[in-house]
């Protein structure tokens, strides 16, 4: 039986009346097909334990291991807790500053993520939205001279906030300063094509982000940084965005190969937000360094 879905816009779909914990294989294939035509898909009212969330994700690929093991779920270390909750002893329950700058997940590793699945456990009364930017639309909107300047170029990506002048290290997260200072020494930058071709649709997108792209390979910063600023302005443009206002028990799956996203924060004092996140690893063949469609 075909799944039922509403299009929220051209690239965001909401799946209706589906229990993702009990999907027959043909239903899973329909979900994959819908995901190939949309960059964000939304499932409402899903009550999955961490191990069930992990099992759901593994139907679509291999899961990444979170690089910060301090905040993985005690029942399942593939599930990262994003939260502002604090235990009675003052220690944080989850990563408090996750997603606080525009980015695409894992672009700081050689083979970045294919997709992310985020489950809402507890929503704040105000704030806590996630915004997505469609980088296909951004690429399409670039002036020809800008496309010419980035053609064949690679961005320099690094996970550390301490070497990224566009980011600040959150004072709310106790381990953040040490984590990012250590990352700056131990996690080398990687190069990613600035223009990426989607392996399923063959469509091109801009593949940079303010959170992880700190320079342009073989281009002096005097030229590269203003060019990056010019590109980032497109990401901030609401014409290319979808804002997801979460309900408890929502699950959203998004395509990291052609989106940027950002957690908006702005929670009221004392309000709680808790999400569980799993990340689908990328497949090397998806990341053609020449940025051309795969054969
Ligand atoms: Fe993210």
mmCIF file of C-alpha atoms and ligand atoms in Angstrom:
data_model
loop_
_atom_site.group_PDB
_atom_site.id
_atom_site.type_symbol
_atom_site.label_atom_id
_atom_site.label_comp_id
_atom_site.label_asym_id
_atom_site.label_seq_id
_atom_site.Cartn_x
_atom_site.Cartn_y
_atom_site.Cartn_z
ATOM 1 C CA UNK A 1 0.000 0.000 0.000
ATOM 2 C CA UNK A 2 1.552 3.338 -0.962
ATOM 3 C CA UNK A 3 2.448 5.628 1.885
ATOM 4 C CA UNK A 4 0.502 8.868 2.193
ATOM 5 C CA UNK A 5 2.427 12.131 2.125
ATOM 6 C CA UNK A 6 1.774 15.863 1.986
ATOM 7 C CA UNK A 7 4.189 18.175 0.194
ATOM 8 C CA UNK A 8 4.999 21.074 2.539
ATOM 9 C CA UNK A 9 6.931 22.703 -0.283
ATOM 10 C CA UNK A 10 8.770 21.466 -3.391
ATOM 11 C CA UNK A 11 11.470 19.777 -1.351
ATOM 12 C CA UNK A 12 9.891 18.984 2.041
ATOM 13 C CA UNK A 13 7.317 16.207 2.548
ATOM 14 C CA UNK A 14 5.331 15.038 5.563
ATOM 15 C CA UNK A 15 4.484 11.334 5.732
ATOM 16 C CA UNK A 16 1.070 10.616 7.188
ATOM 17 C CA UNK A 17 -0.002 7.695 9.401
ATOM 18 C CA UNK A 18 3.116 5.571 9.375
ATOM 19 C CA UNK A 19 4.653 3.737 12.326
ATOM 20 C CA UNK A 20 8.358 3.779 11.456
ATOM 21 C CA UNK A 21 9.048 1.120 14.066
ATOM 22 C CA UNK A 22 7.087 -1.439 12.043
ATOM 23 C CA UNK A 23 7.880 -0.811 8.395
ATOM 24 C CA UNK A 24 7.561 -3.599 5.868
ATOM 25 C CA UNK A 25 10.416 -3.700 3.343
ATOM 26 C CA UNK A 26 8.223 -2.348 0.539
ATOM 27 C CA UNK A 27 7.202 0.578 2.775
ATOM 28 C CA UNK A 28 10.862 1.308 3.502
ATOM 29 C CA UNK A 29 11.483 1.373 -0.250
ATOM 30 C CA UNK A 30 8.632 3.872 -0.676
ATOM 31 C CA UNK A 31 10.157 6.053 2.036
ATOM 32 C CA UNK A 32 13.499 5.926 0.223
ATOM 33 C CA UNK A 33 11.803 6.834 -3.025
ATOM 34 C CA UNK A 34 10.085 9.799 -1.370
ATOM 35 C CA UNK A 35 13.452 10.829 0.100
ATOM 36 C CA UNK A 36 14.987 10.779 -3.380
ATOM 37 C CA UNK A 37 12.390 13.353 -4.492
ATOM 38 C CA UNK A 38 12.607 15.490 -1.323
ATOM 39 C CA UNK A 39 15.493 16.736 0.775
ATOM 40 C CA UNK A 40 13.580 16.757 4.086
ATOM 41 C CA UNK A 41 10.980 14.177 5.122
ATOM 42 C CA UNK A 42 8.954 14.387 8.299
ATOM 43 C CA UNK A 43 7.269 11.611 10.316
ATOM 44 C CA UNK A 44 4.824 12.668 13.033
ATOM 45 C CA UNK A 45 4.098 11.073 16.389
ATOM 46 C CA UNK A 46 6.828 8.430 16.568
ATOM 47 C CA UNK A 47 7.693 7.042 20.003
ATOM 48 C CA UNK A 48 11.001 5.226 19.496
ATOM 49 C CA UNK A 49 13.429 4.143 22.182
ATOM 50 C CA UNK A 50 17.090 4.888 21.312
ATOM 51 C CA UNK A 51 17.744 1.320 20.144
ATOM 52 C CA UNK A 52 14.619 1.478 17.946
ATOM 53 C CA UNK A 53 15.778 4.780 16.453
ATOM 54 C CA UNK A 54 19.124 3.182 15.655
ATOM 55 C CA UNK A 55 17.407 0.179 14.040
ATOM 56 C CA UNK A 56 15.205 2.518 11.973
ATOM 57 C CA UNK A 57 18.272 4.396 10.712
ATOM 58 C CA UNK A 58 20.206 1.256 9.832
ATOM 59 C CA UNK A 59 17.559 0.364 7.269
ATOM 60 C CA UNK A 60 18.884 3.303 5.210
ATOM 61 C CA UNK A 61 22.644 2.848 5.668
ATOM 62 C CA UNK A 62 25.554 2.654 8.087
ATOM 63 C CA UNK A 63 25.479 4.922 11.136
ATOM 64 C CA UNK A 64 28.343 7.244 12.020
ATOM 65 C CA UNK A 65 29.865 7.047 15.497
ATOM 66 C CA UNK A 66 29.453 10.443 17.211
ATOM 67 C CA UNK A 67 32.850 12.124 17.623
ATOM 68 C CA UNK A 68 31.885 13.480 21.049
ATOM 69 C CA UNK A 69 31.206 10.346 23.119
ATOM 70 C CA UNK A 70 30.431 12.396 26.240
ATOM 71 C CA UNK A 71 26.839 12.887 25.120
ATOM 72 C CA UNK A 72 25.823 9.574 23.573
ATOM 73 C CA UNK A 73 22.769 7.820 24.984
ATOM 74 C CA UNK A 74 23.614 5.262 27.697
ATOM 75 C CA UNK A 75 21.383 2.679 25.998
ATOM 76 C CA UNK A 76 22.826 3.160 22.500
ATOM 77 C CA UNK A 77 26.131 4.853 21.674
ATOM 78 C CA UNK A 78 25.107 5.652 18.088
ATOM 79 C CA UNK A 79 22.463 8.045 19.423
ATOM 80 C CA UNK A 80 23.691 11.518 20.353
ATOM 81 C CA UNK A 81 21.645 13.496 22.886
ATOM 82 C CA UNK A 82 21.189 17.179 22.018
ATOM 83 C CA UNK A 83 19.796 18.933 25.076
ATOM 84 C CA UNK A 84 20.072 21.802 27.498
ATOM 85 C CA UNK A 85 19.072 19.588 30.461
ATOM 86 C CA UNK A 86 21.406 19.561 33.457
ATOM 87 C CA UNK A 87 21.598 16.766 36.065
ATOM 88 C CA UNK A 88 21.249 17.565 39.786
ATOM 89 C CA UNK A 89 25.047 17.379 40.097
ATOM 90 C CA UNK A 90 25.411 20.121 37.469
ATOM 91 C CA UNK A 91 26.665 17.930 34.612
ATOM 92 C CA UNK A 92 24.994 18.312 31.201
ATOM 93 C CA UNK A 93 22.759 15.530 29.886
ATOM 94 C CA UNK A 94 23.444 16.284 26.236
ATOM 95 C CA UNK A 95 25.302 18.463 23.783
ATOM 96 C CA UNK A 96 23.983 21.972 24.430
ATOM 97 C CA UNK A 97 25.509 23.779 21.445
ATOM 98 C CA UNK A 98 24.839 21.243 18.679
ATOM 99 C CA UNK A 99 23.984 22.809 15.339
ATOM 100 C CA UNK A 100 24.476 26.399 16.458
ATOM 101 C CA UNK A 101 25.904 27.577 13.137
ATOM 102 C CA UNK A 102 24.831 26.908 9.547
ATOM 103 C CA UNK A 103 26.413 23.645 8.389
ATOM 104 C CA UNK A 104 25.997 20.282 6.763
ATOM 105 C CA UNK A 105 26.797 17.342 9.014
ATOM 106 C CA UNK A 106 30.284 15.838 8.928
ATOM 107 C CA UNK A 107 31.673 17.936 6.072
ATOM 108 C CA UNK A 108 34.820 18.110 8.230
ATOM 109 C CA UNK A 109 35.607 14.436 7.565
ATOM 110 C CA UNK A 110 36.811 13.002 4.271
ATOM 111 C CA UNK A 111 33.552 11.212 3.451
ATOM 112 C CA UNK A 112 30.768 13.367 4.876
ATOM 113 C CA UNK A 113 27.368 12.196 5.993
ATOM 114 C CA UNK A 114 24.616 11.250 3.592
ATOM 115 C CA UNK A 115 21.674 12.043 5.871
ATOM 116 C CA UNK A 116 20.718 12.845 9.455
ATOM 117 C CA UNK A 117 17.713 11.577 11.411
ATOM 118 C CA UNK A 118 16.622 13.725 14.332
ATOM 119 C CA UNK A 119 13.923 12.738 16.809
ATOM 120 C CA UNK A 120 12.217 15.240 19.043
ATOM 121 C CA UNK A 121 11.796 13.961 22.592
ATOM 122 C CA UNK A 122 10.878 17.189 24.400
ATOM 123 C CA UNK A 123 10.211 20.563 22.838
ATOM 124 C CA UNK A 124 10.461 23.941 24.476
ATOM 125 C CA UNK A 125 7.391 26.154 24.559
ATOM 126 C CA UNK A 126 9.244 28.806 22.588
ATOM 127 C CA UNK A 127 12.209 28.492 20.208
ATOM 128 C CA UNK A 128 14.187 25.384 19.291
ATOM 129 C CA UNK A 129 13.257 25.398 15.581
ATOM 130 C CA UNK A 130 15.564 23.960 12.929
ATOM 131 C CA UNK A 131 16.066 25.847 9.665
ATOM 132 C CA UNK A 132 17.135 24.150 6.457
ATOM 133 C CA UNK A 133 18.665 25.850 3.420
ATOM 134 C CA UNK A 134 18.330 24.227 -0.006
ATOM 135 C CA UNK A 135 21.808 24.496 -1.521
ATOM 136 C CA UNK A 136 20.545 23.511 -4.979
ATOM 137 C CA UNK A 137 18.441 26.681 -4.973
ATOM 138 C CA UNK A 138 21.436 28.632 -3.713
ATOM 139 C CA UNK A 139 23.641 27.319 -6.515
ATOM 140 C CA UNK A 140 20.974 28.138 -9.093
ATOM 141 C CA UNK A 141 20.791 31.712 -7.748
ATOM 142 C CA UNK A 142 24.547 32.417 -7.942
ATOM 143 C CA UNK A 143 25.607 34.959 -10.577
ATOM 144 C CA UNK A 144 27.586 33.413 -13.461
ATOM 145 C CA UNK A 145 30.783 35.224 -12.419
ATOM 146 C CA UNK A 146 30.552 33.737 -8.914
ATOM 147 C CA UNK A 147 30.018 30.245 -10.305
ATOM 148 C CA UNK A 148 33.071 30.812 -12.466
ATOM 149 C CA UNK A 149 35.159 31.789 -9.427
ATOM 150 C CA UNK A 150 34.273 28.620 -7.484
ATOM 151 C CA UNK A 151 34.284 26.151 -10.392
ATOM 152 C CA UNK A 152 36.733 23.323 -9.706
ATOM 153 C CA UNK A 153 37.678 24.839 -6.335
ATOM 154 C CA UNK A 154 37.694 23.072 -2.976
ATOM 155 C CA UNK A 155 36.675 24.464 0.393
ATOM 156 C CA UNK A 156 38.819 23.873 3.491
ATOM 157 C CA UNK A 157 36.655 22.298 6.227
ATOM 158 C CA UNK A 158 37.527 21.901 9.898
ATOM 159 C CA UNK A 159 35.447 20.864 12.929
ATOM 160 C CA UNK A 160 37.193 23.171 15.403
ATOM 161 C CA UNK A 161 35.481 26.406 16.346
ATOM 162 C CA UNK A 162 38.699 27.855 17.783
ATOM 163 C CA UNK A 163 40.205 28.255 14.293
ATOM 164 C CA UNK A 164 36.982 29.529 12.704
ATOM 165 C CA UNK A 165 36.594 33.299 13.117
ATOM 166 C CA UNK A 166 32.891 33.065 12.269
ATOM 167 C CA UNK A 167 32.144 30.856 15.298
ATOM 168 C CA UNK A 168 32.346 31.331 19.063
ATOM 169 C CA UNK A 169 32.783 28.546 21.608
ATOM 170 C CA UNK A 170 29.695 28.205 23.793
ATOM 171 C CA UNK A 171 30.289 29.060 27.442
ATOM 172 C CA UNK A 172 27.289 26.862 28.321
ATOM 173 C CA UNK A 173 29.123 23.631 27.441
ATOM 174 C CA UNK A 174 31.805 22.721 29.997
ATOM 175 C CA UNK A 175 33.957 20.578 27.690
ATOM 176 C CA UNK A 176 33.650 22.807 24.592
ATOM 177 C CA UNK A 177 36.835 24.890 24.854
ATOM 178 C CA UNK A 178 39.075 21.891 25.557
ATOM 179 C CA UNK A 179 37.269 19.784 22.924
ATOM 180 C CA UNK A 180 37.750 22.343 20.135
ATOM 181 C CA UNK A 181 41.312 23.254 21.146
ATOM 182 C CA UNK A 182 42.174 19.558 21.055
ATOM 183 C CA UNK A 183 40.322 19.111 17.745
ATOM 184 C CA UNK A 184 42.332 21.964 16.203
ATOM 185 C CA UNK A 185 45.495 19.975 16.938
ATOM 186 C CA UNK A 186 44.294 16.454 16.182
ATOM 187 C CA UNK A 187 41.677 16.735 13.443
ATOM 188 C CA UNK A 188 43.238 18.029 10.226
ATOM 189 C CA UNK A 189 41.250 20.068 7.752
ATOM 190 C CA UNK A 190 39.783 18.251 4.757
ATOM 191 C CA UNK A 191 39.050 19.550 1.268
ATOM 192 C CA UNK A 192 35.540 19.327 -0.183
ATOM 193 C CA UNK A 193 34.445 20.421 -3.659
ATOM 194 C CA UNK A 194 32.649 23.758 -3.446
ATOM 195 C CA UNK A 195 30.178 22.528 -6.031
ATOM 196 C CA UNK A 196 28.786 19.076 -5.438
ATOM 197 C CA UNK A 197 26.707 16.915 -7.718
ATOM 198 C CA UNK A 198 23.889 14.965 -6.104
ATOM 199 C CA UNK A 199 24.373 11.252 -6.773
ATOM 200 C CA UNK A 200 20.669 10.519 -7.166
ATOM 201 C CA UNK A 201 19.362 13.530 -9.066
ATOM 202 C CA UNK A 202 22.540 14.725 -10.805
ATOM 203 C CA UNK A 203 21.705 18.253 -9.705
ATOM 204 C CA UNK A 204 24.475 20.602 -8.576
ATOM 205 C CA UNK A 205 24.598 22.421 -5.259
ATOM 206 C CA UNK A 206 26.908 24.740 -3.357
ATOM 207 C CA UNK A 207 28.778 22.762 -0.677
ATOM 208 C CA UNK A 208 30.176 25.208 1.886
ATOM 209 C CA UNK A 209 29.065 26.329 5.344
ATOM 210 C CA UNK A 210 29.985 29.065 7.819
ATOM 211 C CA UNK A 211 30.363 26.464 10.578
ATOM 212 C CA UNK A 212 32.918 24.219 8.885
ATOM 213 C CA UNK A 213 34.354 25.995 5.793
ATOM 214 C CA UNK A 214 37.274 28.107 6.972
ATOM 215 C CA UNK A 215 39.011 28.800 3.678
ATOM 216 C CA UNK A 216 39.384 27.977 -0.012
ATOM 217 C CA UNK A 217 42.188 25.722 -1.171
ATOM 218 C CA UNK A 218 44.925 27.466 -3.179
ATOM 219 C CA UNK A 219 43.325 30.887 -2.712
ATOM 220 C CA UNK A 220 44.720 33.593 -0.444
ATOM 221 C CA UNK A 221 42.449 34.562 2.444
ATOM 222 C CA UNK A 222 42.376 38.162 1.187
ATOM 223 C CA UNK A 223 40.335 36.830 -1.730
ATOM 224 C CA UNK A 224 38.820 33.681 -0.193
ATOM 225 C CA UNK A 225 37.213 35.149 2.929
ATOM 226 C CA UNK A 226 35.196 37.864 1.116
ATOM 227 C CA UNK A 227 34.143 35.235 -1.435
ATOM 228 C CA UNK A 228 32.990 32.905 1.359
ATOM 229 C CA UNK A 229 31.091 35.788 2.985
ATOM 230 C CA UNK A 230 29.382 36.471 -0.346
ATOM 231 C CA UNK A 231 28.394 32.793 -0.638
ATOM 232 C CA UNK A 232 27.200 32.535 2.964
ATOM 233 C CA UNK A 233 24.814 35.457 2.443
ATOM 234 C CA UNK A 234 22.772 33.183 0.182
ATOM 235 C CA UNK A 235 22.414 30.613 2.977
ATOM 236 C CA UNK A 236 20.892 33.295 5.214
ATOM 237 C CA UNK A 237 18.298 34.176 2.557
ATOM 238 C CA UNK A 238 14.820 32.998 3.611
ATOM 239 C CA UNK A 239 13.837 32.388 -0.022
ATOM 240 C CA UNK A 240 15.912 29.212 0.072
ATOM 241 C CA UNK A 241 14.878 28.012 3.528
ATOM 242 C CA UNK A 242 12.375 25.788 5.295
ATOM 243 C CA UNK A 243 11.839 26.306 9.033
ATOM 244 C CA UNK A 244 10.734 23.252 10.984
ATOM 245 C CA UNK A 245 8.752 23.999 14.139
ATOM 246 C CA UNK A 246 9.014 20.777 16.120
ATOM 247 C CA UNK A 247 6.298 18.845 17.891
ATOM 248 C CA UNK A 248 7.155 16.204 20.482
ATOM 249 C CA UNK A 249 7.751 12.816 18.784
ATOM 250 C CA UNK A 250 8.524 14.274 15.345
ATOM 251 C CA UNK A 251 11.246 12.532 13.374
ATOM 252 C CA UNK A 252 12.906 14.466 10.553
ATOM 253 C CA UNK A 253 15.292 12.906 8.057
ATOM 254 C CA UNK A 254 17.294 15.271 5.847
ATOM 255 C CA UNK A 255 19.796 15.055 3.021
ATOM 256 C CA UNK A 256 23.196 16.410 4.014
ATOM 257 C CA UNK A 257 24.420 16.264 0.415
ATOM 258 C CA UNK A 258 22.400 19.286 -0.671
ATOM 259 C CA UNK A 259 21.299 21.169 2.477
ATOM 260 C CA UNK A 260 22.697 23.367 5.194
ATOM 261 C CA UNK A 261 20.853 23.468 8.513
ATOM 262 C CA UNK A 262 20.959 25.342 11.781
ATOM 263 C CA UNK A 263 19.409 25.068 15.251
ATOM 264 C CA UNK A 264 17.848 28.411 16.102
ATOM 265 C CA UNK A 265 17.984 28.126 19.918
ATOM 266 C CA UNK A 266 16.276 31.097 21.650
ATOM 267 C CA UNK A 267 14.798 28.999 24.447
ATOM 268 C CA UNK A 268 13.174 30.688 27.434
ATOM 269 C CA UNK A 269 15.059 30.339 30.743
ATOM 270 C CA UNK A 270 14.208 27.021 32.406
ATOM 271 C CA UNK A 271 12.597 25.566 29.293
ATOM 272 C CA UNK A 272 13.849 22.166 28.091
ATOM 273 C CA UNK A 273 14.687 20.893 24.633
ATOM 274 C CA UNK A 274 15.802 17.320 24.054
ATOM 275 C CA UNK A 275 16.500 15.610 20.719
ATOM 276 C CA UNK A 276 18.033 12.267 19.769
ATOM 277 C CA UNK A 277 20.223 12.231 16.670
ATOM 278 C CA UNK A 278 21.652 9.547 14.428
ATOM 279 C CA UNK A 279 23.717 10.207 11.316
ATOM 280 C CA UNK A 280 23.911 8.065 8.180
ATOM 281 C CA UNK A 281 27.465 7.784 6.902
ATOM 282 C CA UNK A 282 28.272 8.926 3.391
ATOM 283 C CA UNK A 283 29.307 6.579 0.657
ATOM 284 C CA UNK A 284 32.626 7.377 -0.921
ATOM 285 C CA UNK A 285 31.325 7.051 -4.458
ATOM 286 C CA UNK A 286 28.907 9.906 -3.737
ATOM 287 C CA UNK A 287 31.725 12.377 -3.353
ATOM 288 C CA UNK A 288 33.229 12.771 -6.772
ATOM 289 C CA UNK A 289 36.120 15.234 -6.251
ATOM 290 C CA UNK A 290 35.561 16.743 -9.678
ATOM 291 C CA UNK A 291 31.991 17.610 -8.822
ATOM 292 C CA UNK A 292 30.709 15.921 -11.946
ATOM 293 C CA UNK A 293 27.742 13.564 -12.218
ATOM 294 C CA UNK A 294 28.712 9.990 -11.485
ATOM 295 C CA UNK A 295 28.721 7.587 -14.410
HETATM 296 FE FE1 LIG B 1 23.863 19.273 12.295
#
